[in-house]
mmCIF file of C-alpha atoms in Angstrom:
data_model
loop_
_atom_site.group_PDB
_atom_site.id
_atom_site.type_symbol
_atom_site.label_atom_id
_atom_site.label_comp_id
_atom_site.label_asym_id
_atom_site.label_seq_id
_atom_site.Cartn_x
_atom_site.Cartn_y
_atom_site.Cartn_z
ATOM 1 C CA UNK A 1 185.315 71.417 195.305
ATOM 2 C CA UNK A 2 187.455 73.735 193.182
ATOM 3 C CA UNK A 3 185.052 73.211 190.286
ATOM 4 C CA UNK A 4 182.079 74.353 192.404
ATOM 5 C CA UNK A 5 183.960 77.406 193.696
ATOM 6 C CA UNK A 6 184.950 78.335 190.148
ATOM 7 C CA UNK A 7 181.355 78.031 188.903
ATOM 8 C CA UNK A 8 180.078 80.159 191.771
ATOM 9 C CA UNK A 9 182.752 82.776 191.113
ATOM 10 C CA UNK A 10 181.864 82.944 187.410
ATOM 11 C CA UNK A 11 178.175 83.429 188.243
ATOM 12 C CA UNK A 12 178.937 86.086 190.838
ATOM 13 C CA UNK A 13 181.365 87.864 188.499
ATOM 14 C CA UNK A 14 178.750 88.078 185.763
ATOM 15 C CA UNK A 15 176.142 89.564 188.129
ATOM 16 C CA UNK A 16 178.571 92.095 189.579
ATOM 17 C CA UNK A 17 179.878 93.045 186.153
ATOM 18 C CA UNK A 18 176.351 93.850 185.000
ATOM 19 C CA UNK A 19 176.006 96.078 188.056
ATOM 20 C CA UNK A 20 179.303 97.766 187.196
ATOM 21 C CA UNK A 21 178.180 98.256 183.593
ATOM 22 C CA UNK A 22 175.008 99.993 184.796
ATOM 23 C CA UNK A 23 177.058 102.326 186.996
ATOM 24 C CA UNK A 24 179.412 103.057 184.091
ATOM 25 C CA UNK A 25 176.508 103.955 181.795
ATOM 26 C CA UNK A 26 175.262 106.365 184.484
ATOM 27 C CA UNK A 27 178.654 108.072 184.538
ATOM 28 C CA UNK A 28 179.489 106.802 188.029
ATOM 29 C CA UNK A 29 182.988 105.748 187.036
ATOM 30 C CA UNK A 30 184.506 105.544 190.514
ATOM 31 C CA UNK A 31 181.737 103.214 191.729
ATOM 32 C CA UNK A 32 181.913 101.152 188.544
ATOM 33 C CA UNK A 33 185.678 100.854 188.966
ATOM 34 C CA UNK A 34 185.220 99.586 192.508
ATOM 35 C CA UNK A 35 182.718 96.961 191.333
ATOM 36 C CA UNK A 36 185.028 95.727 188.584
ATOM 37 C CA UNK A 37 188.094 95.742 190.815
ATOM 38 C CA UNK A 38 186.315 93.613 193.416
ATOM 39 C CA UNK A 39 185.711 90.972 190.745
ATOM 40 C CA UNK A 40 189.349 90.944 189.659
ATOM 41 C CA UNK A 41 190.535 90.796 193.274
ATOM 42 C CA UNK A 42 188.370 87.734 193.906
ATOM 43 C CA UNK A 43 189.632 86.055 190.729
ATOM 44 C CA UNK A 44 193.264 86.822 191.589
ATOM 45 C CA UNK A 45 192.705 85.346 195.057
ATOM 46 C CA UNK A 46 191.307 82.195 193.450
ATOM 47 C CA UNK A 47 194.341 81.909 191.192
ATOM 48 C CA UNK A 48 196.702 82.385 194.143
ATOM 49 C CA UNK A 49 194.883 79.855 196.297
ATOM 50 C CA UNK A 50 195.008 77.304 193.505
ATOM 51 C CA UNK A 51 198.550 78.125 192.339
ATOM 52 C CA UNK A 52 197.506 78.980 188.795
ATOM 53 C CA UNK A 53 199.774 81.150 186.665
ATOM 54 C CA UNK A 54 197.769 83.867 184.903
ATOM 55 C CA UNK A 55 199.763 83.831 181.681
ATOM 56 C CA UNK A 56 200.642 80.153 181.691
ATOM 57 C CA UNK A 57 198.727 77.003 180.828
ATOM 58 C CA UNK A 58 195.632 76.493 182.964
ATOM 59 C CA UNK A 59 195.287 73.358 185.049
ATOM 60 C CA UNK A 60 191.717 72.749 183.918
ATOM 61 C CA UNK A 61 188.929 73.944 181.679
ATOM 62 C CA UNK A 62 187.356 75.669 184.675
ATOM 63 C CA UNK A 63 190.477 77.738 185.285
ATOM 64 C CA UNK A 64 190.641 78.665 181.616
ATOM 65 C CA UNK A 65 187.017 79.807 181.598
ATOM 66 C CA UNK A 66 187.661 81.960 184.645
ATOM 67 C CA UNK A 67 190.687 83.582 183.042
ATOM 68 C CA UNK A 68 188.743 84.277 179.855
ATOM 69 C CA UNK A 69 185.998 85.870 181.976
ATOM 70 C CA UNK A 70 188.550 88.042 183.751
ATOM 71 C CA UNK A 71 189.804 89.805 180.606
ATOM 72 C CA UNK A 72 186.608 91.777 179.769
ATOM 73 C CA UNK A 73 186.393 92.922 183.396
ATOM 74 C CA UNK A 74 189.911 94.302 183.111
ATOM 75 C CA UNK A 75 188.897 96.014 179.869
ATOM 76 C CA UNK A 76 186.083 97.630 181.859
ATOM 77 C CA UNK A 77 188.631 98.761 184.443
ATOM 78 C CA UNK A 78 190.764 100.344 181.725
ATOM 79 C CA UNK A 79 187.676 102.165 180.410
ATOM 80 C CA UNK A 80 187.027 103.568 183.891
ATOM 81 C CA UNK A 81 190.621 104.714 184.232
ATOM 82 C CA UNK A 82 190.367 106.406 180.832
ATOM 83 C CA UNK A 83 187.195 108.261 181.816
ATOM 84 C CA UNK A 84 188.802 109.306 185.111
ATOM 85 C CA UNK A 85 191.946 110.440 183.250
ATOM 86 C CA UNK A 86 194.092 108.130 185.367
ATOM 87 C CA UNK A 87 196.528 107.682 182.523
ATOM 88 C CA UNK A 88 199.306 105.806 184.321
ATOM 89 C CA UNK A 89 196.744 103.315 185.644
ATOM 90 C CA UNK A 90 195.355 102.906 182.116
ATOM 91 C CA UNK A 91 198.849 102.122 180.848
ATOM 92 C CA UNK A 92 199.447 99.697 183.696
ATOM 93 C CA UNK A 93 196.240 97.664 183.301
ATOM 94 C CA UNK A 94 196.513 97.643 179.506
ATOM 95 C CA UNK A 95 200.086 96.377 179.673
ATOM 96 C CA UNK A 96 199.010 93.677 182.105
ATOM 97 C CA UNK A 97 196.225 92.385 179.861
ATOM 98 C CA UNK A 98 198.406 92.512 176.750
ATOM 99 C CA UNK A 99 200.928 90.278 178.528
ATOM 100 C CA UNK A 100 198.420 87.428 178.843
ATOM 101 C CA UNK A 101 198.649 84.271 176.797
ATOM 102 C CA UNK A 102 196.692 84.825 173.552
ATOM 103 C CA UNK A 103 194.403 81.875 174.341
ATOM 104 C CA UNK A 104 192.677 84.166 176.861
ATOM 105 C CA UNK A 105 192.289 87.370 174.861
ATOM 106 C CA UNK A 106 190.381 87.919 171.630
ATOM 107 C CA UNK A 107 191.497 89.938 168.607
ATOM 108 C CA UNK A 108 189.282 92.948 169.258
ATOM 109 C CA UNK A 109 190.176 92.912 172.951
ATOM 110 C CA UNK A 110 193.782 93.298 171.854
ATOM 111 C CA UNK A 111 192.782 96.267 169.714
ATOM 112 C CA UNK A 112 190.877 97.938 172.564
ATOM 113 C CA UNK A 113 193.790 97.663 174.955
ATOM 114 C CA UNK A 114 196.290 99.014 172.437
ATOM 115 C CA UNK A 115 193.866 101.851 171.634
ATOM 116 C CA UNK A 116 193.344 102.821 175.269
ATOM 117 C CA UNK A 117 197.025 102.590 176.069
ATOM 118 C CA UNK A 118 197.793 104.729 173.006
ATOM 119 C CA UNK A 119 195.415 107.424 174.225
ATOM 120 C CA UNK A 120 196.967 107.312 177.693
ATOM 121 C CA UNK A 121 200.467 107.620 176.232
ATOM 122 C CA UNK A 122 199.305 110.585 174.139
ATOM 123 C CA UNK A 123 197.813 112.274 177.209
ATOM 124 C CA UNK A 124 201.222 111.894 178.867
ATOM 125 C CA UNK A 125 202.865 113.394 175.739
ATOM 126 C CA UNK A 126 204.599 110.100 174.998
ATOM 127 C CA UNK A 127 203.783 110.322 171.310
ATOM 128 C CA UNK A 128 206.189 107.712 169.958
ATOM 129 C CA UNK A 129 204.712 105.108 172.323
ATOM 130 C CA UNK A 130 201.199 106.242 171.374
ATOM 131 C CA UNK A 131 201.883 105.880 167.646
ATOM 132 C CA UNK A 132 203.325 102.398 168.123
ATOM 133 C CA UNK A 133 200.165 101.303 169.974
ATOM 134 C CA UNK A 134 197.830 102.923 167.440
ATOM 135 C CA UNK A 135 199.639 100.977 164.720
ATOM 136 C CA UNK A 136 199.258 97.688 166.617
ATOM 137 C CA UNK A 137 195.556 98.403 167.181
ATOM 138 C CA UNK A 138 195.078 99.068 163.468
ATOM 139 C CA UNK A 139 196.853 95.848 162.553
ATOM 140 C CA UNK A 140 194.218 93.991 164.561
ATOM 141 C CA UNK A 141 191.190 96.159 163.682
ATOM 142 C CA UNK A 142 191.986 98.027 160.479
ATOM 143 C CA UNK A 143 188.295 98.802 159.882
ATOM 144 C CA UNK A 144 187.762 100.552 163.237
ATOM 145 C CA UNK A 145 187.001 104.209 162.458
ATOM 146 C CA UNK A 146 187.216 105.248 166.116
ATOM 147 C CA UNK A 147 190.844 104.157 166.264
ATOM 148 C CA UNK A 148 191.599 105.836 162.950
ATOM 149 C CA UNK A 149 190.042 109.113 164.057
ATOM 150 C CA UNK A 150 191.841 109.077 167.410
ATOM 151 C CA UNK A 151 195.142 108.373 165.684
ATOM 152 C CA UNK A 152 194.622 111.284 163.300
ATOM 153 C CA UNK A 153 193.796 113.621 166.167
ATOM 154 C CA UNK A 154 196.865 112.634 168.177
ATOM 155 C CA UNK A 155 199.133 112.854 165.126
ATOM 156 C CA UNK A 156 197.922 116.393 164.372
ATOM 157 C CA UNK A 157 198.477 117.327 168.023
ATOM 158 C CA UNK A 158 201.986 115.915 167.857
ATOM 159 C CA UNK A 159 202.756 117.758 164.603
ATOM 160 C CA UNK A 160 201.693 121.064 166.129
ATOM 161 C CA UNK A 161 203.875 120.376 169.138
ATOM 162 C CA UNK A 162 206.893 119.719 166.937
ATOM 163 C CA UNK A 163 206.241 122.884 164.916
ATOM 164 C CA UNK A 164 205.747 125.133 167.928
ATOM 165 C CA UNK A 165 208.267 123.727 170.403
ATOM 166 C CA UNK A 166 211.959 123.065 170.287
ATOM 167 C CA UNK A 167 211.603 120.713 173.263
ATOM 168 C CA UNK A 168 211.092 117.517 171.296
ATOM 169 C CA UNK A 169 213.121 114.346 170.989
ATOM 170 C CA UNK A 170 215.391 113.605 168.048
ATOM 171 C CA UNK A 171 212.991 110.809 167.060
ATOM 172 C CA UNK A 172 210.013 113.177 166.979
ATOM 173 C CA UNK A 173 211.938 115.729 164.957
ATOM 174 C CA UNK A 174 213.037 113.042 162.493
ATOM 175 C CA UNK A 175 209.462 111.817 162.025
ATOM 176 C CA UNK A 176 208.191 115.349 161.454
ATOM 177 C CA UNK A 177 210.895 115.980 158.845
ATOM 178 C CA UNK A 178 209.917 112.696 157.202
ATOM 179 C CA UNK A 179 206.356 113.994 156.821
ATOM 180 C CA UNK A 180 207.528 117.294 155.410
ATOM 181 C CA UNK A 181 209.861 115.602 152.928
ATOM 182 C CA UNK A 182 207.026 113.371 151.689
ATOM 183 C CA UNK A 183 204.554 116.239 151.498
ATOM 184 C CA UNK A 184 202.166 114.409 153.814
ATOM 185 C CA UNK A 185 199.671 115.935 156.211
ATOM 186 C CA UNK A 186 200.176 114.358 159.649
ATOM 187 C CA UNK A 187 197.129 112.398 160.694
ATOM 188 C CA UNK A 188 195.539 112.312 157.262
ATOM 189 C CA UNK A 189 197.795 109.814 155.508
ATOM 190 C CA UNK A 190 198.864 107.305 158.135
ATOM 191 C CA UNK A 191 196.235 104.753 157.112
ATOM 192 C CA UNK A 192 195.609 105.249 153.420
ATOM 193 C CA UNK A 193 193.313 102.766 151.730
ATOM 194 C CA UNK A 194 196.126 101.623 149.449
ATOM 195 C CA UNK A 195 198.444 101.095 152.432
ATOM 196 C CA UNK A 196 196.311 100.370 155.515
ATOM 197 C CA UNK A 197 199.269 99.703 157.773
ATOM 198 C CA UNK A 198 201.309 102.792 156.872
ATOM 199 C CA UNK A 199 202.704 104.222 160.078
ATOM 200 C CA UNK A 200 204.071 107.490 161.338
ATOM 201 C CA UNK A 201 207.116 105.399 162.226
ATOM 202 C CA UNK A 202 208.072 104.328 158.678
ATOM 203 C CA UNK A 203 207.886 100.591 158.173
ATOM 204 C CA UNK A 204 206.917 99.604 161.725
ATOM 205 C CA UNK A 205 203.415 98.405 160.911
ATOM 206 C CA UNK A 206 204.535 96.350 157.939
ATOM 207 C CA UNK A 207 207.428 94.890 159.909
ATOM 208 C CA UNK A 208 205.090 93.860 162.730
ATOM 209 C CA UNK A 209 202.686 92.261 160.287
ATOM 210 C CA UNK A 210 205.442 90.312 158.540
ATOM 211 C CA UNK A 211 206.879 89.163 161.852
ATOM 212 C CA UNK A 212 203.663 87.298 162.618
ATOM 213 C CA UNK A 213 203.082 89.278 165.815
ATOM 214 C CA UNK A 214 199.341 89.364 165.110
ATOM 215 C CA UNK A 215 198.683 85.903 163.757
ATOM 216 C CA UNK A 216 195.513 84.349 165.242
#
């Protein structure tokens, strides 16, 4: 019985997601968000009814397939939140997805969620959090020019803020002075070809890589 319900839910989710994608392409982000959220609500209800832990080990292959299908829908939700400039919601949904067991989320899905959360942090002027997420995204998808360009833009914005305002944290001031001491241009040198994981927070990217945090 559970197997049949799961199969029906997967089929329904795929149809409704396509409808949501069409609405998103038309710029109807609120309606697309509603379509995606309905899918996730139904999946969450299924997990609750069957006592399945989202970030644990699934009871069956059917449950695993459903969880894997849920992740791209939640990526769609984060995209809607980003378009609607609902930054706290973007941070919330991204954090939720990034907490899942890695058997359910692919490498590039990781990168997308870090990228979107980084942009949301930057919009909230939480630059240190944004830089940390940009670095994690680049560790997963070092070739992604969109992430590189967004990181450069945010870093330049941050540098201008530090230059023009005295209302910055000690950490931000220290990072800006680090740039000045090295003669670097913020945003232009964070991901040099000879050091693709160089970070505005010195050593963080390399430390994360060595720690095995992104082994797949």
